PDB file of C-alpha atoms in Angstrom:
ATOM      1  CA  MET A   1     -60.292 -55.130  30.436  1.00  0.00           C
ATOM      2  CA  ILE A   2     -61.912 -52.370  32.426  1.00  0.00           C
ATOM      3  CA  LEU A   3     -58.956 -50.016  31.614  1.00  0.00           C
ATOM      4  CA  LEU A   4     -59.921 -50.192  27.960  1.00  0.00           C
ATOM      5  CA  ASP A   5     -63.322 -48.600  28.882  1.00  0.00           C
ATOM      6  CA  SER A   6     -61.448 -45.283  29.012  1.00  0.00           C
ATOM      7  CA  PHE A   7     -61.207 -43.580  25.696  1.00  0.00           C
ATOM      8  CA  LEU A   8     -57.993 -41.858  26.758  1.00  0.00           C
ATOM      9  CA  ILE A   9     -56.435 -45.213  27.563  1.00  0.00           C
ATOM     10  CA  ARG A  10     -57.571 -46.671  24.109  1.00  0.00           C
ATOM     11  CA  ALA A  11     -56.232 -43.569  22.483  1.00  0.00           C
ATOM     12  CA  ALA A  12     -52.816 -43.863  24.169  1.00  0.00           C
ATOM     13  CA  LEU A  13     -52.446 -47.567  23.203  1.00  0.00           C
ATOM     14  CA  ALA A  14     -53.500 -46.751  19.624  1.00  0.00           C
ATOM     15  CA  GLY A  15     -50.915 -44.110  19.290  1.00  0.00           C
ATOM     16  CA  LEU A  16     -48.202 -46.287  21.074  1.00  0.00           C
ATOM     17  CA  GLY A  17     -48.922 -49.165  18.757  1.00  0.00           C
ATOM     18  CA  VAL A  18     -48.538 -47.017  15.618  1.00  0.00           C
ATOM     19  CA  ALA A  19     -45.285 -45.399  16.980  1.00  0.00           C
ATOM     20  CA  LEU A  20     -43.759 -48.716  17.725  1.00  0.00           C
ATOM     21  CA  ALA A  21     -44.020 -49.802  14.171  1.00  0.00           C
ATOM     22  CA  ALA A  22     -43.448 -46.507  12.477  1.00  0.00           C
ATOM     23  CA  GLY A  23     -40.304 -45.664  14.366  1.00  0.00           C
ATOM     24  CA  PRO A  24     -38.107 -48.690  12.908  1.00  0.00           C
ATOM     25  CA  LEU A  25     -39.811 -48.356   9.584  1.00  0.00           C
ATOM     26  CA  GLY A  26     -39.241 -44.619   9.562  1.00  0.00           C
ATOM     27  CA  CYS A  27     -35.465 -45.258   9.850  1.00  0.00           C
ATOM     28  CA  PHE A  28     -35.511 -46.983   6.450  1.00  0.00           C
ATOM     29  CA  VAL A  29     -37.580 -44.165   4.997  1.00  0.00           C
ATOM     30  CA  VAL A  30     -34.775 -41.712   6.198  1.00  0.00           C
ATOM     31  CA  TRP A  31     -32.054 -43.748   5.087  1.00  0.00           C
ATOM     32  CA  ARG A  32     -33.513 -44.378   1.604  1.00  0.00           C
ATOM     33  CA  ARG A  33     -34.986 -41.042   1.235  1.00  0.00           C
ATOM     34  CA  MET A  34     -38.509 -42.490   0.709  1.00  0.00           C
ATOM     35  CA  ALA A  35     -40.643 -39.649   2.118  1.00  0.00           C
ATOM     36  CA  TYR A  36     -42.632 -39.418  -1.028  1.00  0.00           C
ATOM     37  CA  PHE A  37     -43.379 -43.019  -0.957  1.00  0.00           C
ATOM     38  CA  GLY A  38     -44.998 -42.645   2.400  1.00  0.00           C
ATOM     39  CA  ASP A  39     -46.990 -39.645   1.180  1.00  0.00           C
ATOM     40  CA  ALA A  40     -48.161 -41.259  -2.077  1.00  0.00           C
ATOM     41  CA  THR A  41     -49.287 -44.472  -0.210  1.00  0.00           C
ATOM     42  CA  ALA A  42     -50.949 -42.351   2.595  1.00  0.00           C
ATOM     43  CA  HIS A  43     -52.822 -40.091   0.289  1.00  0.00           C
ATOM     44  CA  ALA A  44     -54.295 -43.076  -1.747  1.00  0.00           C
ATOM     45  CA  THR A  45     -56.007 -44.350   1.248  1.00  0.00           C
ATOM     46  CA  ILE A  46     -58.716 -41.730   0.998  1.00  0.00           C
ATOM     47  CA  LEU A  47     -59.557 -43.303  -2.387  1.00  0.00           C
ATOM     48  CA  GLY A  48     -59.782 -46.615  -0.356  1.00  0.00           C
ATOM     49  CA  VAL A  49     -62.041 -45.006   2.082  1.00  0.00           C
ATOM     50  CA  ALA A  50     -64.494 -43.962  -0.741  1.00  0.00           C
ATOM     51  CA  LEU A  51     -64.387 -47.429  -2.505  1.00  0.00           C
ATOM     52  CA  ALA A  52     -65.035 -49.105   0.953  1.00  0.00           C
ATOM     53  CA  LEU A  53     -68.079 -46.776   1.600  1.00  0.00           C
ATOM     54  CA  ALA A  54     -69.388 -47.599  -2.018  1.00  0.00           C
ATOM     55  CA  LEU A  55     -68.938 -51.299  -1.642  1.00  0.00           C
ATOM     56  CA  GLU A  56     -70.163 -51.347   1.891  1.00  0.00           C
ATOM     57  CA  VAL A  57     -67.104 -53.128   3.210  1.00  0.00           C
ATOM     58  CA  PRO A  58     -64.947 -52.106   6.334  1.00  0.00           C
ATOM     59  CA  ILE A  59     -63.012 -48.831   5.854  1.00  0.00           C
ATOM     60  CA  LEU A  60     -59.791 -50.567   6.891  1.00  0.00           C
ATOM     61  CA  ALA A  61     -60.212 -53.201   4.070  1.00  0.00           C
ATOM     62  CA  GLY A  62     -60.788 -50.638   1.424  1.00  0.00           C
ATOM     63  CA  ALA A  63     -57.717 -48.438   2.709  1.00  0.00           C
ATOM     64  CA  LEU A  64     -55.501 -51.409   3.002  1.00  0.00           C
ATOM     65  CA  VAL A  65     -56.328 -52.709  -0.497  1.00  0.00           C
ATOM     66  CA  VAL A  66     -55.813 -49.248  -2.119  1.00  0.00           C
ATOM     67  CA  ALA A  67     -52.585 -48.478  -0.066  1.00  0.00           C
ATOM     68  CA  LEU A  68     -51.170 -51.977  -1.027  1.00  0.00           C
ATOM     69  CA  ALA A  69     -52.026 -51.352  -4.675  1.00  0.00           C
ATOM     70  CA  MET A  70     -50.169 -47.924  -4.614  1.00  0.00           C
ATOM     71  CA  ALA A  71     -47.315 -49.632  -3.020  1.00  0.00           C
ATOM     72  CA  LEU A  72     -47.038 -52.045  -5.772  1.00  0.00           C
ATOM     73  CA  ALA A  73     -47.438 -49.524  -8.379  1.00  0.00           C
ATOM     74  CA  ILE A  74     -44.683 -47.323  -6.680  1.00  0.00           C
ATOM     75  CA  TRP A  75     -42.393 -50.343  -6.469  1.00  0.00           C
ATOM     76  CA  TRP A  76     -43.011 -51.275 -10.106  1.00  0.00           C
ATOM     77  CA  LEU A  77     -42.460 -47.710 -11.415  1.00  0.00           C
ATOM     78  CA  SER A  78     -39.141 -47.468  -9.413  1.00  0.00           C
ATOM     79  CA  GLY A  79     -37.823 -50.568 -11.148  1.00  0.00           C
ATOM     80  CA  ARG A  80     -38.407 -48.844 -14.469  1.00  0.00           C
ATOM     81  CA  GLY A  81     -36.442 -45.865 -13.454  1.00  0.00           C
ATOM     82  CA  GLU A  82     -39.505 -43.705 -13.707  1.00  0.00           C
ATOM     83  CA  ALA A  83     -40.395 -43.159  -9.966  1.00  0.00           C
ATOM     84  CA  THR A  84     -38.879 -39.433  -9.638  1.00  0.00           C
ATOM     85  CA  ASP A  85     -39.954 -37.176  -6.998  1.00  0.00           C
ATOM     86  CA  THR A  86     -42.093 -35.289  -9.422  1.00  0.00           C
ATOM     87  CA  LEU A  87     -43.992 -38.379 -10.515  1.00  0.00           C
ATOM     88  CA  LEU A  88     -44.520 -39.660  -6.832  1.00  0.00           C
ATOM     89  CA  GLY A  89     -45.704 -35.986  -5.962  1.00  0.00           C
ATOM     90  CA  VAL A  90     -48.380 -36.233  -9.024  1.00  0.00           C
ATOM     91  CA  MET A  91     -49.440 -39.729  -7.869  1.00  0.00           C
ATOM     92  CA  ALA A  92     -49.904 -38.703  -4.229  1.00  0.00           C
ATOM     93  CA  HIS A  93     -51.831 -35.539  -4.843  1.00  0.00           C
ATOM     94  CA  SER A  94     -53.971 -37.027  -7.689  1.00  0.00           C
ATOM     95  CA  ALA A  95     -54.915 -39.989  -5.403  1.00  0.00           C
ATOM     96  CA  LEU A  96     -56.018 -37.680  -2.572  1.00  0.00           C
ATOM     97  CA  ALA A  97     -57.971 -35.347  -5.074  1.00  0.00           C
ATOM     98  CA  PHE A  98     -59.806 -38.327  -6.645  1.00  0.00           C
ATOM     99  CA  GLY A  99     -60.545 -39.875  -3.236  1.00  0.00           C
ATOM    100  CA  LEU A 100     -62.137 -36.599  -1.943  1.00  0.00           C
ATOM    101  CA  VAL A 101     -64.106 -36.215  -5.229  1.00  0.00           C
ATOM    102  CA  ALA A 102     -65.276 -39.788  -5.043  1.00  0.00           C
ATOM    103  CA  VAL A 103     -66.573 -39.432  -1.504  1.00  0.00           C
ATOM    104  CA  ALA A 104     -68.553 -36.430  -2.633  1.00  0.00           C
ATOM    105  CA  PHE A 105     -70.329 -38.467  -5.281  1.00  0.00           C
ATOM    106  CA  LEU A 106     -71.476 -41.216  -2.783  1.00  0.00           C
ATOM    107  CA  PRO A 107     -75.213 -40.954  -2.497  1.00  0.00           C
ATOM    108  CA  GLY A 108     -76.599 -40.789   1.011  1.00  0.00           C
ATOM    109  CA  VAL A 109     -73.142 -41.122   2.674  1.00  0.00           C
ATOM    110  CA  ARG A 110     -72.050 -38.471   5.200  1.00  0.00           C
ATOM    111  CA  ILE A 111     -68.549 -38.806   6.741  1.00  0.00           C
ATOM    112  CA  ASP A 112     -66.228 -36.622   8.672  1.00  0.00           C
ATOM    113  CA  LEU A 113     -63.483 -36.126   6.147  1.00  0.00           C
ATOM    114  CA  MET A 114     -61.450 -34.278   8.792  1.00  0.00           C
ATOM    115  CA  ALA A 115     -61.219 -37.484  10.785  1.00  0.00           C
ATOM    116  CA  TYR A 116     -59.722 -39.332   7.834  1.00  0.00           C
ATOM    117  CA  LEU A 117     -57.338 -36.599   6.801  1.00  0.00           C
ATOM    118  CA  PHE A 118     -56.095 -35.744  10.566  1.00  0.00           C
ATOM    119  CA  GLY A 119     -56.900 -38.729  12.511  1.00  0.00           C
ATOM    120  CA  ASP A 120     -59.753 -39.400  15.123  1.00  0.00           C
ATOM    121  CA  ILE A 121     -57.750 -41.202  17.685  1.00  0.00           C
ATOM    122  CA  LEU A 122     -60.208 -40.544  20.603  1.00  0.00           C
ATOM    123  CA  SER A 123     -62.896 -42.598  18.774  1.00  0.00           C
ATOM    124  CA  VAL A 124     -60.639 -45.721  18.651  1.00  0.00           C
ATOM    125  CA  GLY A 125     -62.515 -48.954  19.813  1.00  0.00           C
ATOM    126  CA  ARG A 126     -61.340 -52.144  21.001  1.00  0.00           C
ATOM    127  CA  ILE A 127     -61.590 -53.720  17.590  1.00  0.00           C
ATOM    128  CA  ASP A 128     -59.468 -50.831  16.210  1.00  0.00           C
ATOM    129  CA  LEU A 129     -56.865 -51.488  18.991  1.00  0.00           C
ATOM    130  CA  LEU A 130     -56.577 -55.031  17.901  1.00  0.00           C
ATOM    131  CA  VAL A 131     -56.081 -54.051  14.240  1.00  0.00           C
ATOM    132  CA  ILE A 132     -53.608 -51.518  15.048  1.00  0.00           C
ATOM    133  CA  TRP A 133     -51.445 -53.670  17.316  1.00  0.00           C
ATOM    134  CA  GLY A 134     -51.982 -56.621  14.956  1.00  0.00           C
ATOM    135  CA  GLY A 135     -50.546 -54.489  12.037  1.00  0.00           C
ATOM    136  CA  ALA A 136     -47.839 -53.113  14.146  1.00  0.00           C
ATOM    137  CA  ALA A 137     -46.767 -56.551  15.302  1.00  0.00           C
ATOM    138  CA  LEU A 138     -46.831 -57.946  11.814  1.00  0.00           C
ATOM    139  CA  VAL A 139     -44.590 -54.999  10.529  1.00  0.00           C
ATOM    140  CA  THR A 140     -42.182 -55.204  13.371  1.00  0.00           C
ATOM    141  CA  ALA A 141     -41.637 -59.001  13.007  1.00  0.00           C
ATOM    142  CA  LEU A 142     -41.184 -58.554   9.276  1.00  0.00           C
ATOM    143  CA  LEU A 143     -38.498 -55.944   9.877  1.00  0.00           C
ATOM    144  CA  ALA A 144     -36.857 -57.870  12.458  1.00  0.00           C
ATOM    145  CA  TRP A 145     -36.894 -61.055  10.322  1.00  0.00           C
ATOM    146  CA  ARG A 146     -35.337 -59.282   7.259  1.00  0.00           C
ATOM    147  CA  TRP A 147     -33.270 -56.646   9.147  1.00  0.00           C
ATOM    148  CA  GLN A 148     -29.812 -57.641   8.014  1.00  0.00           C
ATOM    149  CA  ARG A 149     -30.957 -58.050   4.388  1.00  0.00           C
ATOM    150  CA  LEU A 150     -32.718 -54.585   4.542  1.00  0.00           C
ATOM    151  CA  LEU A 151     -29.787 -52.925   5.902  1.00  0.00           C
ATOM    152  CA  THR A 152     -27.365 -54.464   3.425  1.00  0.00           C
ATOM    153  CA  SER A 153     -29.613 -53.461   0.372  1.00  0.00           C
ATOM    154  CA  THR A 154     -30.093 -49.942   1.871  1.00  0.00           C
ATOM    155  CA  LEU A 155     -26.294 -49.486   1.811  1.00  0.00           C
ATOM    156  CA  GLY A 156     -26.161 -50.076  -1.925  1.00  0.00           C
ATOM    157  CA  ALA A 157     -27.454 -52.458  -4.693  1.00  0.00           C
ATOM    158  CA  ASP A 158     -24.014 -53.640  -5.593  1.00  0.00           C
ATOM    159  CA  LEU A 159     -23.392 -54.641  -2.173  1.00  0.00           C
ATOM    160  CA  ALA A 160     -26.649 -56.468  -1.842  1.00  0.00           C
ATOM    161  CA  HIS A 161     -26.008 -58.238  -5.103  1.00  0.00           C
ATOM    162  CA  ALA A 162     -22.413 -59.201  -3.779  1.00  0.00           C
ATOM    163  CA  ALA A 163     -24.155 -60.741  -0.637  1.00  0.00           C
ATOM    164  CA  GLY A 164     -26.541 -62.738  -2.706  1.00  0.00           C
ATOM    165  CA  ILE A 165     -29.552 -60.382  -1.691  1.00  0.00           C
ATOM    166  CA  ASP A 166     -32.192 -59.032  -4.162  1.00  0.00           C
ATOM    167  CA  PRO A 167     -32.505 -55.437  -3.476  1.00  0.00           C
ATOM    168  CA  ARG A 168     -35.724 -55.120  -5.366  1.00  0.00           C
ATOM    169  CA  ARG A 169     -37.343 -57.731  -3.175  1.00  0.00           C
ATOM    170  CA  GLU A 170     -36.245 -55.934   0.001  1.00  0.00           C
ATOM    171  CA  GLN A 171     -37.621 -52.611  -1.520  1.00  0.00           C
ATOM    172  CA  LEU A 172     -40.823 -54.536  -2.123  1.00  0.00           C
ATOM    173  CA  ILE A 173     -40.942 -55.653   1.469  1.00  0.00           C
ATOM    174  CA  LEU A 174     -40.357 -52.087   2.821  1.00  0.00           C
ATOM    175  CA  THR A 175     -43.051 -50.544   0.445  1.00  0.00           C
ATOM    176  CA  LEU A 176     -45.687 -53.149   1.467  1.00  0.00           C
ATOM    177  CA  SER A 177     -44.804 -52.566   5.233  1.00  0.00           C
ATOM    178  CA  LEU A 178     -45.319 -48.831   4.602  1.00  0.00           C
ATOM    179  CA  ALA A 179     -48.752 -49.612   3.186  1.00  0.00           C
ATOM    180  CA  VAL A 180     -49.751 -51.775   6.299  1.00  0.00           C
ATOM    181  CA  VAL A 181     -48.664 -48.984   8.750  1.00  0.00           C
ATOM    182  CA  VAL A 182     -50.423 -46.192   6.696  1.00  0.00           C
ATOM    183  CA  ALA A 183     -53.673 -48.215   6.695  1.00  0.00           C
ATOM    184  CA  VAL A 184     -53.711 -48.988  10.344  1.00  0.00           C
ATOM    185  CA  ALA A 185     -52.566 -45.511  11.232  1.00  0.00           C
ATOM    186  CA  ILE A 186     -55.284 -43.617   9.306  1.00  0.00           C
ATOM    187  CA  LYS A 187     -57.473 -43.467  12.470  1.00  0.00           C
ATOM    188  CA  VAL A 188     -54.730 -42.334  14.584  1.00  0.00           C
ATOM    189  CA  VAL A 189     -53.234 -39.410  12.676  1.00  0.00           C
ATOM    190  CA  GLY A 190     -54.899 -39.326   9.482  1.00  0.00           C
ATOM    191  CA  VAL A 191     -53.412 -39.635   5.925  1.00  0.00           C
ATOM    192  CA  LEU A 192     -52.005 -36.107   5.929  1.00  0.00           C
ATOM    193  CA  LEU A 193     -49.845 -36.730   9.090  1.00  0.00           C
ATOM    194  CA  ILE A 194     -48.675 -40.189   8.824  1.00  0.00           C
ATOM    195  CA  ALA A 195     -45.618 -39.399   6.864  1.00  0.00           C
ATOM    196  CA  ALA A 196     -44.665 -36.938   9.540  1.00  0.00           C
ATOM    197  CA  LEU A 197     -44.968 -39.761  12.266  1.00  0.00           C
ATOM    198  CA  LEU A 198     -42.728 -41.948  10.164  1.00  0.00           C
ATOM    199  CA  LEU A 199     -40.060 -39.284   9.597  1.00  0.00           C
ATOM    200  CA  ILE A 200     -39.850 -37.110  12.533  1.00  0.00           C
ATOM    201  CA  PRO A 201     -39.016 -39.585  15.370  1.00  0.00           C
ATOM    202  CA  ALA A 202     -36.401 -41.304  13.070  1.00  0.00           C
ATOM    203  CA  ALA A 203     -34.806 -37.993  12.263  1.00  0.00           C
ATOM    204  CA  ALA A 204     -34.641 -36.947  15.809  1.00  0.00           C
ATOM    205  CA  ALA A 205     -33.137 -40.323  16.931  1.00  0.00           C
ATOM    206  CA  ARG A 206     -30.513 -39.845  14.069  1.00  0.00           C
ATOM    207  CA  ARG A 207     -29.028 -37.097  16.074  1.00  0.00           C
ATOM    208  CA  PHE A 208     -27.730 -39.282  19.014  1.00  0.00           C
ATOM    209  CA  VAL A 209     -27.121 -42.892  17.793  1.00  0.00           C
ATOM    210  CA  ARG A 210     -24.328 -44.569  16.188  1.00  0.00           C
ATOM    211  CA  THR A 211     -25.815 -48.014  15.096  1.00  0.00           C
ATOM    212  CA  PRO A 212     -28.851 -48.755  12.986  1.00  0.00           C
ATOM    213  CA  GLU A 213     -30.256 -50.948  15.611  1.00  0.00           C
ATOM    214  CA  THR A 214     -30.143 -48.166  18.443  1.00  0.00           C
ATOM    215  CA  MET A 215     -31.559 -45.778  15.936  1.00  0.00           C
ATOM    216  CA  ALA A 216     -34.585 -48.018  15.270  1.00  0.00           C
ATOM    217  CA  LEU A 217     -35.137 -48.352  18.989  1.00  0.00           C
ATOM    218  CA  ALA A 218     -34.718 -44.655  19.638  1.00  0.00           C
ATOM    219  CA  ALA A 219     -37.102 -43.707  16.911  1.00  0.00           C
ATOM    220  CA  ALA A 220     -39.591 -46.158  18.408  1.00  0.00           C
ATOM    221  CA  GLY A 221     -39.249 -44.707  21.808  1.00  0.00           C
ATOM    222  CA  LEU A 222     -39.511 -41.086  20.633  1.00  0.00           C
ATOM    223  CA  GLY A 223     -42.578 -41.744  18.557  1.00  0.00           C
ATOM    224  CA  GLY A 224     -44.056 -43.267  21.679  1.00  0.00           C
ATOM    225  CA  VAL A 225     -43.229 -40.245  23.719  1.00  0.00           C
ATOM    226  CA  ALA A 226     -44.751 -38.173  21.094  1.00  0.00           C
ATOM    227  CA  ALA A 227     -47.924 -40.247  20.962  1.00  0.00           C
ATOM    228  CA  LEU A 228     -48.471 -40.273  24.665  1.00  0.00           C
ATOM    229  CA  GLY A 229     -47.387 -36.753  24.953  1.00  0.00           C
ATOM    230  CA  GLY A 230     -49.810 -35.735  22.179  1.00  0.00           C
ATOM    231  CA  VAL A 231     -52.892 -37.532  23.732  1.00  0.00           C
ATOM    232  CA  TRP A 232     -52.202 -35.799  26.955  1.00  0.00           C
ATOM    233  CA  ALA A 233     -51.742 -32.517  25.629  1.00  0.00           C
ATOM    234  CA  SER A 234     -54.813 -32.754  23.450  1.00  0.00           C
ATOM    235  CA  TRP A 235     -56.902 -33.746  26.360  1.00  0.00           C
ATOM    236  CA  ALA A 236     -55.419 -30.906  28.675  1.00  0.00           C
ATOM    237  CA  TRP A 237     -55.728 -28.209  26.169  1.00  0.00           C
ATOM    238  CA  ASP A 238     -58.668 -29.416  23.961  1.00  0.00           C
ATOM    239  CA  THR A 239     -56.617 -29.463  20.629  1.00  0.00           C
ATOM    240  CA  PRO A 240     -56.929 -31.924  17.646  1.00  0.00           C
ATOM    241  CA  THR A 241     -55.110 -35.101  18.834  1.00  0.00           C
ATOM    242  CA  GLY A 242     -53.506 -36.141  15.534  1.00  0.00           C
ATOM    243  CA  PRO A 243     -51.911 -32.839  14.748  1.00  0.00           C
ATOM    244  CA  THR A 244     -50.919 -32.415  18.434  1.00  0.00           C
ATOM    245  CA  ILE A 245     -49.164 -35.810  18.329  1.00  0.00           C
ATOM    246  CA  VAL A 246     -46.993 -34.525  15.341  1.00  0.00           C
ATOM    247  CA  CYS A 247     -46.304 -31.233  17.005  1.00  0.00           C
ATOM    248  CA  ILE A 248     -44.983 -32.959  20.114  1.00  0.00           C
ATOM    249  CA  ALA A 249     -42.758 -35.133  17.621  1.00  0.00           C
ATOM    250  CA  ALA A 250     -41.579 -31.794  16.058  1.00  0.00           C
ATOM    251  CA  LEU A 251     -40.720 -30.238  19.287  1.00  0.00           C
ATOM    252  CA  ILE A 252     -38.615 -33.393  20.219  1.00  0.00           C
ATOM    253  CA  PHE A 253     -36.950 -33.174  16.881  1.00  0.00           C
ATOM    254  CA  ALA A 254     -36.162 -29.365  17.653  1.00  0.00           C
ATOM    255  CA  ALA A 255     -34.946 -30.136  21.035  1.00  0.00           C
ATOM    256  CA  ALA A 256     -32.768 -33.074  19.772  1.00  0.00           C
ATOM    257  CA  THR A 257     -31.245 -30.599  17.127  1.00  0.00           C
ATOM    258  CA  ALA A 258     -30.586 -27.987  19.621  1.00  0.00           C
ATOM    259  CA  VAL A 259     -28.890 -30.362  22.159  1.00  0.00           C
ATOM    260  CA  ARG A 260     -26.835 -31.970  19.471  1.00  0.00           C
ATOM    261  CA  ARG A 261     -25.679 -28.551  18.254  1.00  0.00           C
ATOM    262  CA  GLY A 262     -25.083 -27.240  21.576  1.00  0.00           C
ATOM    263  CA  GLY A 263     -22.844 -30.298  22.470  1.00  0.00           C
ATOM    264  CA  GLY A 264     -20.821 -29.970  19.278  1.00  0.00           C
TER     265      GLY A 264
END
């Protein structure tokens, strides 16, 4: 399509694709207080980037494999009662540090680490768009399929067991979905900002909605507004696009909080 020849159109579509998946998934992150899960998974993808470069495989493949491995490790540790906030923080920052050091040891490889840390959405190509929207569609379809089970297990393990639902399995599905979204979003907002894109639109949507379904839809919509607004503001004011998207999301959250308080 001729429209995709414009880097701004590709950037807008990439941001929108990530936002549509991150919004509903972010609701579960907020409800379950899983912010550190997202951070640990996101930070681990830098190690995946280093491994991909060392093995000469696609960056997305390395990031996805390591993100999935970290997600499985987090899920396993949480089942043993060991996944405290402190342990998750250690895993998140350690994975990021090891990834950065590993990149420095790669001979003859020069990469722009800022692009992976904060995103490089303006360089998104057609193949990247296909990967982003494919990953977003997969996660969205999975959430829609498991929606009621995920909600029930989020309310409480005892309620889930009473309904014949395995809460550990639902947590695994959420954790793996986080890994997929993190991997496909690395080029859009980078590993340091993806957790913000998961949390902020969902937190803003929570101010106005009464049902989980409307919160998921509102979070996706607000995330889309932040993505499109961030791309436009970045182009207009020549600012880094990934951080600008998060800034727009933060302004939306601040406005939502002010309106909510003003309305009582």
